[in-house]
């Protein structure tokens, strides 16, 4: 030990030593605690260490993976046939709608089954605004790009008009009240024949952006036929990426934190200064706008709208998407939408090659019934064994296990 005080003072000052640990469990000195932050020493990413923080490395890895996935997705129309591209368009539309529903249910805690109503507003709104109105059905004759935006805004406004109800009820009562919108929507679609075409429906006009027509006509690109489905692929991809980016960025903003506080408890959120009715109304309007965008994509993909496509079954399908994928996770909404949308289509496509599946209408186990059984079983499995859904399972699979480290207190 060394003493810097004058002799005879009767007091000593301890300095840091580099000798072996005695195992007495005494606290380290200030010098030893900050040893990892000194210049030239190897620490955990402090100043002067020259090492990146683990969070920065993981963010860079996620960014590189997302960029690679986008490049691969952009190249798929040059390699996939019509069936797989059409399936991808349906999945992209479901992804957009599922992201909006997950924002409302998983992030805000408002249980809603009204998604088919807002999807119908988006699809029929685009069709009515973009049609020229020269036939028996009404039409505004807007440019198709402007009609698509108008349909999304129209769906968002409809969601905002539902705000007084969503602000007054919650939980299962909100779910039942929102289900009434689906019943009301079916009544309107079947009776407003001049606008919707009634039971037979109406055709959706093809998209035309900046002189580029998204119809069945068209030439080749790099030796590959590039028709309506190939061109729509990039529109659907851009819409899905924009919807995902908006959801992911909203979660880290002040409104996003306010919505999360409402999910935790409306009384506690109000005590923290959150205007609960206003934020609940905004969440419903945003989710409805997402559903309207999904409706536009479905109209462009299917080319014909019929009221039977927007029944109660669609509401439960979207609820299954976000539950299977993982509530409150944008990645979960994407995975759940891909699973629930593609499963019945793939089963029907390969029904002649799969055992135990019978043709539709034959009385046996059809592909549609098998798909309902499978994703019903998936919902039960998620609730019992994987509360984080498919997104949680993926994160657990790719997250490296932390090796135990020895400390004075023990192994952690």
C-alpha positions as CSV (number, residue, x, y, z in Angstrom):
1,X,0.0,0.0,0.0
2,X,1.1,3.6,-0.6
3,X,0.2,6.7,1.4
4,X,0.2,10.1,-0.2
5,X,-0.6,11.9,3.0
6,X,2.1,13.4,5.3
7,X,3.5,11.1,7.9
8,X,1.6,11.1,11.2
9,X,-1.8,11.8,9.7
10,X,-3.0,8.5,11.0
11,X,-5.1,7.8,7.8
12,X,-4.3,5.9,4.7
13,X,-5.8,5.9,1.2
14,X,-6.3,2.7,-0.8
15,X,-5.4,2.6,-4.4
16,X,-6.3,0.0,-7.1
17,X,-4.2,-3.1,-7.2
18,X,-3.6,-5.5,-10.0
19,X,-3.1,-8.5,-7.8
20,X,-5.3,-11.6,-7.9
21,X,-8.8,-11.5,-6.5
22,X,-9.0,-12.6,-2.9
23,X,-12.5,-13.8,-3.2
24,X,-13.7,-11.6,-0.3
25,X,-16.5,-10.1,-2.3
26,X,-15.5,-6.5,-1.6
27,X,-16.7,-3.9,-4.1
28,X,-14.3,-2.8,-6.8
29,X,-12.8,0.7,-6.7
30,X,-13.9,3.4,-9.1
31,X,-10.8,2.8,-11.2
32,X,-11.6,-0.9,-11.7
33,X,-15.3,-0.2,-12.5
34,X,-14.4,2.1,-15.3
35,X,-11.6,0.0,-16.6
36,X,-13.6,-1.0,-19.7
37,X,-14.1,2.6,-20.7
38,X,-10.5,3.7,-20.6
39,X,-8.8,4.6,-23.9
40,X,-6.9,1.7,-25.4
41,X,-8.5,-1.0,-23.3
42,X,-11.0,-3.6,-24.7
43,X,-14.4,-2.8,-23.5
44,X,-18.0,-3.2,-24.6
45,X,-18.0,-0.5,-27.2
46,X,-17.2,2.6,-25.1
47,X,-15.3,5.6,-26.4
48,X,-11.9,4.8,-27.8
49,X,-12.4,1.0,-27.9
50,X,-12.8,0.8,-31.7
51,X,-15.5,-1.8,-31.2
52,X,-19.1,-1.6,-32.4
53,X,-22.0,-2.1,-30.0
54,X,-24.0,-5.3,-30.4
55,X,-27.1,-3.3,-31.1
56,X,-25.5,-1.5,-34.1
57,X,-24.3,-4.9,-35.5
58,X,-27.7,-6.4,-35.2
59,X,-29.4,-3.3,-36.8
60,X,-26.8,-3.5,-39.7
61,X,-27.5,-7.2,-40.1
62,X,-31.3,-6.6,-40.2
63,X,-30.8,-3.8,-42.8
64,X,-28.7,-6.0,-45.0
65,X,-31.1,-8.9,-44.7
66,X,-34.1,-6.6,-45.6
67,X,-32.2,-5.2,-48.6
68,X,-31.3,-8.7,-49.8
69,X,-34.9,-9.8,-49.5
70,X,-36.1,-6.8,-51.5
71,X,-33.7,-7.5,-54.3
72,X,-34.8,-11.2,-54.4
73,X,-38.5,-10.1,-54.4
74,X,-37.9,-7.7,-57.2
75,X,-36.3,-10.4,-59.3
76,X,-39.1,-13.0,-58.8
77,X,-41.3,-11.9,-61.8
78,X,-38.5,-13.0,-64.1
79,X,-38.4,-16.5,-62.8
80,X,-41.9,-17.5,-61.4
81,X,-44.9,-18.5,-63.4
82,X,-48.3,-17.0,-63.3
83,X,-49.7,-19.1,-60.4
84,X,-46.9,-18.1,-57.9
85,X,-47.1,-14.5,-58.9
86,X,-50.8,-14.4,-58.5
87,X,-50.4,-16.0,-55.0
88,X,-47.8,-13.4,-54.2
89,X,-50.3,-10.6,-55.0
90,X,-52.9,-12.1,-52.7
91,X,-50.3,-12.5,-49.9
92,X,-49.2,-8.9,-50.4
93,X,-52.8,-7.6,-50.1
94,X,-53.3,-9.7,-47.0
95,X,-50.1,-8.4,-45.5
96,X,-51.2,-4.8,-45.9
97,X,-54.6,-5.6,-44.3
98,X,-53.0,-7.7,-41.5
99,X,-50.6,-4.9,-40.6
100,X,-53.5,-2.5,-40.1
101,X,-55.4,-5.0,-38.0
102,X,-52.4,-5.8,-35.9
103,X,-51.8,-2.1,-35.2
104,X,-55.3,-1.9,-33.9
105,X,-55.6,-5.2,-32.0
106,X,-52.0,-6.1,-31.1
107,X,-50.6,-2.7,-30.5
108,X,-53.6,-0.7,-29.2
109,X,-55.7,-3.5,-27.7
110,X,-58.9,-2.8,-29.6
111,X,-60.5,-6.0,-30.8
112,X,-62.2,-5.4,-34.2
113,X,-63.9,-7.8,-36.7
114,X,-64.9,-5.0,-39.1
115,X,-62.0,-5.4,-41.4
116,X,-64.0,-6.9,-44.3
117,X,-66.2,-3.8,-44.3
118,X,-63.3,-1.5,-44.8
119,X,-61.7,-3.8,-47.3
120,X,-64.9,-3.7,-49.3
121,X,-64.9,0.1,-49.1
122,X,-61.4,0.2,-50.6
123,X,-62.2,-2.2,-53.4
124,X,-65.6,-0.9,-54.4
125,X,-64.5,2.7,-53.8
126,X,-61.6,2.3,-56.2
127,X,-63.9,0.6,-58.8
128,X,-66.6,3.3,-58.6
129,X,-64.2,6.2,-58.7
130,X,-62.1,4.8,-61.5
131,X,-65.0,3.6,-63.7
132,X,-66.1,5.9,-66.5
133,X,-69.8,5.5,-65.7
134,X,-70.9,5.1,-69.3
135,X,-72.6,1.7,-68.6
136,X,-75.3,0.7,-66.3
137,X,-73.2,1.1,-63.2
138,X,-72.1,4.4,-61.6
139,X,-68.6,5.7,-62.0
140,X,-66.7,9.0,-61.4
141,X,-64.2,8.6,-64.2
142,X,-61.2,9.5,-62.1
143,X,-57.6,8.6,-63.1
144,X,-56.9,5.2,-61.6
145,X,-54.0,6.3,-59.4
146,X,-56.1,9.1,-57.9
147,X,-59.0,6.7,-57.5
148,X,-56.8,4.3,-55.5
149,X,-55.7,7.0,-53.2
150,X,-59.3,8.3,-52.9
151,X,-60.5,4.8,-51.9
152,X,-57.9,4.5,-49.2
153,X,-58.9,7.9,-47.8
154,X,-62.6,6.9,-48.0
155,X,-61.9,3.8,-45.9
156,X,-59.9,5.8,-43.4
157,X,-62.7,8.4,-43.1
158,X,-65.2,5.5,-42.6
159,X,-63.0,4.2,-39.8
160,X,-62.9,7.6,-38.2
161,X,-66.7,7.9,-38.3
162,X,-66.8,4.7,-36.3
163,X,-64.7,6.3,-33.6
164,X,-67.5,7.3,-31.2
165,X,-68.5,3.7,-30.9
166,X,-64.9,2.4,-30.5
167,X,-64.3,5.1,-27.8
168,X,-67.3,4.0,-25.7
169,X,-66.9,0.2,-25.8
170,X,-64.0,-2.1,-25.4
171,X,-63.0,-5.8,-25.4
172,X,-65.6,-8.3,-26.6
173,X,-68.3,-5.6,-26.8
174,X,-66.2,-3.8,-29.4
175,X,-65.8,-7.0,-31.3
176,X,-69.5,-7.6,-31.4
177,X,-70.2,-4.0,-32.3
178,X,-67.6,-4.1,-35.1
179,X,-69.1,-7.3,-36.4
180,X,-72.3,-5.4,-37.0
181,X,-70.4,-3.4,-39.7
182,X,-69.8,-6.5,-41.7
183,X,-73.5,-7.3,-41.6
184,X,-74.3,-3.7,-42.6
185,X,-71.8,-3.9,-45.4
186,X,-73.3,-7.1,-46.9
187,X,-76.7,-5.4,-46.9
188,X,-75.4,-2.3,-48.7
189,X,-73.4,-4.4,-51.2
190,X,-76.4,-6.4,-52.2
191,X,-78.9,-3.5,-52.4
192,X,-76.9,-0.6,-53.8
193,X,-77.0,-2.3,-57.2
194,X,-76.3,0.9,-59.2
195,X,-73.0,1.2,-57.4
196,X,-71.9,-2.3,-56.5
197,X,-73.7,-4.4,-59.2
198,X,-75.6,-6.4,-56.5
199,X,-75.1,-10.1,-56.2
200,X,-73.2,-10.4,-59.5
201,X,-70.7,-7.7,-58.6
202,X,-68.8,-5.6,-61.0
203,X,-65.4,-5.5,-62.8
204,X,-62.5,-3.4,-61.5
205,X,-60.8,-1.2,-64.0
206,X,-57.1,-1.9,-64.6
207,X,-54.6,0.4,-63.0
208,X,-52.9,3.0,-65.2
209,X,-50.0,5.0,-63.8
210,X,-48.1,7.6,-65.8
211,X,-49.2,6.0,-69.1
212,X,-48.2,2.5,-68.0
213,X,-51.3,0.2,-68.2
214,X,-51.4,-2.7,-65.8
215,X,-53.6,-4.9,-68.1
216,X,-53.2,-8.2,-69.9
217,X,-51.6,-6.5,-72.9
218,X,-47.9,-5.7,-72.9
219,X,-44.6,-6.8,-74.4
220,X,-41.6,-8.5,-73.1
221,X,-38.9,-7.3,-70.7
222,X,-35.5,-9.0,-71.0
223,X,-37.1,-11.8,-72.9
224,X,-39.8,-12.4,-70.3
225,X,-43.5,-11.8,-70.9
226,X,-44.4,-8.9,-68.7
227,X,-48.2,-8.6,-68.4
228,X,-50.7,-7.5,-65.8
229,X,-49.6,-9.8,-63.0
230,X,-45.9,-9.1,-63.5
231,X,-46.4,-5.4,-63.4
232,X,-48.8,-5.5,-60.5
233,X,-46.1,-7.4,-58.5
234,X,-44.1,-4.3,-58.1
235,X,-47.1,-2.2,-57.1
236,X,-48.1,-4.8,-54.4
237,X,-44.4,-5.0,-53.3
238,X,-44.2,-1.3,-52.9
239,X,-47.5,-1.1,-51.0
240,X,-46.5,-3.9,-48.6
241,X,-43.1,-2.4,-47.9
242,X,-44.6,1.1,-47.3
243,X,-47.2,-0.4,-45.0
244,X,-44.6,-2.3,-43.0
245,X,-42.3,0.7,-42.8
246,X,-45.1,3.0,-41.6
247,X,-46.2,0.5,-38.9
248,X,-42.6,-0.1,-37.7
249,X,-41.8,3.6,-37.5
250,X,-45.1,4.5,-35.8
251,X,-44.3,2.2,-32.9
252,X,-41.2,4.3,-31.9
253,X,-42.9,7.6,-32.0
254,X,-44.8,9.4,-29.3
255,X,-48.3,8.5,-30.8
256,X,-47.1,4.9,-31.0
257,X,-46.1,4.9,-27.3
258,X,-49.5,6.5,-26.5
259,X,-51.3,3.7,-28.3
260,X,-49.2,1.1,-26.4
261,X,-50.1,2.8,-23.1
262,X,-53.8,2.5,-24.0
263,X,-53.3,-1.2,-24.5
264,X,-51.8,-1.5,-21.1
265,X,-54.7,0.3,-19.4
266,X,-56.9,3.2,-20.5
267,X,-57.1,4.6,-16.9
268,X,-53.3,4.6,-16.5
269,X,-52.9,6.1,-20.0
270,X,-55.3,8.9,-19.2
271,X,-53.4,9.6,-16.0
272,X,-50.2,10.0,-18.0
273,X,-51.9,12.6,-20.2
274,X,-52.9,10.5,-23.1
275,X,-56.2,11.6,-24.8
276,X,-57.6,8.1,-25.0
277,X,-60.7,8.7,-27.2
278,X,-58.7,10.7,-29.7
279,X,-55.9,8.1,-30.0
280,X,-58.4,5.2,-30.2
281,X,-60.2,7.0,-33.0
282,X,-56.9,7.6,-34.8
283,X,-55.9,4.0,-34.5
284,X,-59.2,2.9,-36.0
285,X,-58.9,5.3,-38.9
286,X,-55.3,4.2,-39.7
287,X,-56.3,0.5,-39.5
288,X,-59.3,1.2,-41.8
289,X,-57.0,3.0,-44.3
290,X,-54.7,-0.1,-44.3
291,X,-57.8,-2.2,-45.0
292,X,-58.8,0.1,-47.8
293,X,-55.4,-0.3,-49.4
294,X,-55.7,-4.1,-49.1
295,X,-59.1,-3.8,-50.8
296,X,-57.6,-1.9,-53.7
297,X,-54.9,-4.5,-54.2
298,X,-57.5,-7.3,-54.1
299,X,-59.6,-5.5,-56.6
300,X,-56.7,-5.1,-59.0
301,X,-55.6,-8.7,-58.5
302,X,-59.0,-10.4,-58.7
303,X,-60.4,-8.0,-61.4
304,X,-64.0,-8.6,-60.3
305,X,-65.7,-7.8,-57.0
306,X,-68.5,-9.8,-55.5
307,X,-70.2,-9.3,-52.1
308,X,-69.4,-12.9,-51.1
309,X,-65.8,-12.0,-50.8
310,X,-66.4,-9.7,-47.8
311,X,-68.3,-11.9,-45.4
312,X,-67.7,-12.7,-41.7
313,X,-65.3,-15.5,-42.6
314,X,-62.8,-13.0,-43.9
315,X,-62.8,-11.2,-40.5
316,X,-61.9,-14.4,-38.7
317,X,-59.2,-15.1,-41.3
318,X,-57.6,-11.8,-40.6
319,X,-57.8,-12.4,-36.8
320,X,-56.1,-15.8,-37.3
321,X,-53.3,-14.1,-39.3
322,X,-52.3,-11.8,-36.5
323,X,-52.7,-14.4,-33.8
324,X,-50.7,-17.0,-35.6
325,X,-48.0,-14.5,-36.6
326,X,-47.8,-12.9,-33.1
327,X,-49.8,-10.0,-31.8
328,X,-48.0,-6.6,-31.7
329,X,-45.3,-7.6,-34.2
330,X,-45.2,-6.3,-37.8
331,X,-43.1,-9.3,-38.8
332,X,-45.7,-11.6,-37.2
333,X,-48.4,-9.9,-39.3
334,X,-46.4,-10.6,-42.5
335,X,-45.8,-14.3,-41.5
336,X,-49.3,-14.9,-40.4
337,X,-50.8,-13.4,-43.6
338,X,-48.5,-15.5,-45.7
339,X,-49.5,-18.6,-43.9
340,X,-53.3,-18.2,-43.7
341,X,-53.6,-16.8,-47.3
342,X,-51.3,-19.3,-49.1
343,X,-52.3,-22.5,-47.2
344,X,-55.8,-23.1,-48.8
345,X,-54.5,-22.1,-52.2
346,X,-51.6,-24.4,-52.1
347,X,-53.7,-27.3,-50.8
348,X,-56.1,-26.9,-53.7
349,X,-53.3,-26.6,-56.2
350,X,-51.6,-29.8,-55.0
351,X,-54.8,-31.6,-53.9
352,X,-54.3,-34.4,-56.5
353,X,-50.9,-35.1,-55.2
354,X,-51.6,-35.0,-51.5
355,X,-53.2,-38.0,-49.6
356,X,-56.5,-37.9,-47.8
357,X,-57.7,-34.9,-49.8
358,X,-60.8,-35.2,-52.0
359,X,-62.1,-33.0,-54.8
360,X,-64.4,-30.1,-54.0
361,X,-68.0,-31.2,-53.6
362,X,-67.2,-34.9,-53.5
363,X,-68.1,-35.2,-49.8
364,X,-64.6,-36.0,-48.6
365,X,-62.0,-33.8,-46.9
366,X,-61.6,-31.0,-49.4
367,X,-58.6,-28.6,-49.6
368,X,-60.6,-25.7,-48.2
369,X,-61.8,-27.7,-45.1
370,X,-58.3,-29.1,-44.6
371,X,-56.9,-25.5,-44.6
372,X,-59.4,-24.4,-42.0
373,X,-58.6,-27.3,-39.8
374,X,-54.8,-26.7,-40.2
375,X,-54.8,-23.0,-39.3
376,X,-57.4,-23.6,-36.6
377,X,-54.9,-26.1,-35.1
378,X,-52.2,-23.5,-35.6
379,X,-54.1,-20.9,-33.6
380,X,-54.5,-23.4,-30.7
381,X,-50.8,-24.4,-30.9
382,X,-49.7,-20.8,-30.8
383,X,-51.8,-20.0,-27.8
384,X,-50.5,-23.1,-25.9
385,X,-46.9,-23.4,-26.9
386,X,-45.7,-20.2,-28.7
387,X,-47.3,-17.1,-27.2
388,X,-45.0,-15.0,-29.5
389,X,-46.4,-16.6,-32.6
390,X,-44.4,-17.3,-35.7
391,X,-42.4,-14.1,-35.2
392,X,-41.4,-15.1,-31.7
393,X,-40.4,-18.6,-32.9
394,X,-38.3,-17.0,-35.7
395,X,-36.6,-14.6,-33.3
396,X,-35.8,-17.5,-30.9
397,X,-34.3,-19.6,-33.7
398,X,-32.0,-16.9,-35.0
399,X,-31.0,-15.3,-31.7
400,X,-27.7,-16.7,-30.5
401,X,-27.6,-18.2,-27.1
402,X,-25.6,-16.1,-24.6
403,X,-22.8,-18.1,-23.1
404,X,-22.7,-18.0,-19.3
405,X,-20.1,-15.8,-17.8
406,X,-18.4,-16.2,-14.4
407,X,-18.6,-13.3,-12.0
408,X,-17.9,-12.8,-8.3
409,X,-21.6,-13.3,-7.6
410,X,-21.8,-16.6,-9.5
411,X,-22.5,-17.7,-13.1
412,X,-25.0,-15.8,-15.1
